Amino acid sequence: MGDYLLRYSKGARSERELLNFFHERHYSVARAAGSGVNAISPDIIAARNGKGFVFECKAWDKGSISIPNDKIESLLAWEKDSNMQALIAWRMNNTGWFFIKPANMYKTGKNYTITRDGIKSKGFKIYFFEKI
């Protein structure tokens, strides 16, 4: 139980960090309560100037992340229903936030996966959102 609470705390803290980033840049933002428990809603929703984004957030300092298919499918349903762009947000220690579209991840059976090098080459950094 202790490891789970540490991971949850780190993830929740990272989600609040990203939420504050968007809020400070005058986005309308919301963080979904209990988003890590089910695949029903994205972790964060952000919108500004007619553009919107839905995020599945990960704070993981390993070589790759894997996200279950049902979470990605739910995120893509949000994208379709809301016309907001679905993105994976990965916070890496000492590197910051990287973002990638689910379509640019690798589908490996039950998960979508991306490596650190993969997201650095196929994704983009947080400063992208300052231009909107």
mmCIF file of N, CA, C and O in Angstrom, residues 2-16 31 59:
data_model
loop_
_atom_site.group_PDB
_atom_site.id
_atom_site.type_symbol
_atom_site.label_atom_id
_atom_site.label_comp_id
_atom_site.label_asym_id
_atom_site.label_seq_id
_atom_site.Cartn_x
_atom_site.Cartn_y
_atom_site.Cartn_z
ATOM 1 N N GLY A 2 2.011 1.237 0.643
ATOM 2 C CA GLY A 2 2.880 2.398 0.734
ATOM 3 C C GLY A 2 3.377 2.871 -0.616
ATOM 4 O O GLY A 2 3.390 4.061 -0.905
ATOM 5 N N ASP A 3 3.809 1.942 -1.481
ATOM 6 C CA ASP A 3 4.278 2.309 -2.818
ATOM 7 C C ASP A 3 3.162 2.955 -3.638
ATOM 8 O O ASP A 3 3.391 3.918 -4.361
ATOM 9 N N TYR A 4 1.954 2.410 -3.524
ATOM 10 C CA TYR A 4 0.820 2.968 -4.257
ATOM 11 C C TYR A 4 0.579 4.417 -3.829
ATOM 12 O O TYR A 4 0.375 5.302 -4.669
ATOM 13 N N LEU A 5 0.600 4.680 -2.530
ATOM 14 C CA LEU A 5 0.352 6.038 -2.038
ATOM 15 C C LEU A 5 1.429 6.996 -2.498
ATOM 16 O O LEU A 5 1.135 8.146 -2.851
ATOM 17 N N LEU A 6 2.685 6.550 -2.539
ATOM 18 C CA LEU A 6 3.765 7.409 -3.020
ATOM 19 C C LEU A 6 3.584 7.737 -4.502
ATOM 20 O O LEU A 6 3.758 8.880 -4.916
ATOM 21 N N ARG A 7 3.230 6.722 -5.301
ATOM 22 C CA ARG A 7 3.006 6.950 -6.730
ATOM 23 C C ARG A 7 1.804 7.867 -6.937
ATOM 24 O O ARG A 7 1.836 8.768 -7.784
ATOM 25 N N TYR A 8 0.723 7.639 -6.181
ATOM 26 C CA TYR A 8 -0.464 8.473 -6.305
ATOM 27 C C TYR A 8 -0.125 9.919 -5.946
ATOM 28 O O TYR A 8 -0.504 10.849 -6.664
ATOM 29 N N SER A 9 0.611 10.107 -4.855
ATOM 30 C CA SER A 9 0.973 11.441 -4.404
ATOM 31 C C SER A 9 1.814 12.164 -5.459
ATOM 32 O O SER A 9 1.572 13.330 -5.764
ATOM 33 N N LYS A 10 2.791 11.464 -6.030
ATOM 34 C CA LYS A 10 3.633 12.059 -7.065
ATOM 35 C C LYS A 10 2.797 12.415 -8.284
ATOM 36 O O LYS A 10 2.944 13.491 -8.862
ATOM 37 N N GLY A 11 1.898 11.513 -8.691
ATOM 38 C CA GLY A 11 1.048 11.763 -9.845
ATOM 39 C C GLY A 11 0.104 12.931 -9.618
ATOM 40 O O GLY A 11 -0.047 13.798 -10.483
ATOM 41 N N ALA A 12 -0.523 12.972 -8.461
ATOM 42 C CA ALA A 12 -1.453 14.060 -8.141
ATOM 43 C C ALA A 12 -0.715 15.399 -8.075
ATOM 44 O O ALA A 12 -1.213 16.418 -8.571
ATOM 45 N N ARG A 13 0.475 15.396 -7.475
ATOM 46 C CA ARG A 13 1.286 16.618 -7.386
ATOM 47 C C ARG A 13 1.664 17.104 -8.790
ATOM 48 O O ARG A 13 1.585 18.291 -9.100
ATOM 49 N N SER A 14 2.029 16.180 -9.673
ATOM 50 C CA SER A 14 2.388 16.542 -11.044
ATOM 51 C C SER A 14 1.175 17.072 -11.805
ATOM 52 O O SER A 14 1.295 18.043 -12.567
ATOM 53 N N GLU A 15 0.023 16.453 -11.607
ATOM 54 C CA GLU A 15 -1.196 16.945 -12.254
ATOM 55 C C GLU A 15 -1.510 18.364 -11.795
ATOM 56 O O GLU A 15 -1.875 19.225 -12.609
ATOM 57 N N ARG A 16 -1.359 18.640 -10.502
ATOM 58 C CA ARG A 16 -1.610 20.000 -9.995
ATOM 59 C C ARG A 16 -0.601 20.992 -10.580
ATOM 60 O O ARG A 16 -0.945 22.134 -10.894
ATOM 61 N N ARG A 31 -9.288 19.569 -13.240
ATOM 62 C CA ARG A 31 -8.640 18.291 -12.940
ATOM 63 C C ARG A 31 -9.732 17.349 -12.467
ATOM 64 O O ARG A 31 -10.495 17.675 -11.560
ATOM 65 N N ALA A 59 3.629 10.780 -14.406
ATOM 66 C CA ALA A 59 4.858 11.272 -13.789
ATOM 67 C C ALA A 59 5.689 10.030 -13.497
ATOM 68 O O ALA A 59 5.475 9.341 -12.505
#
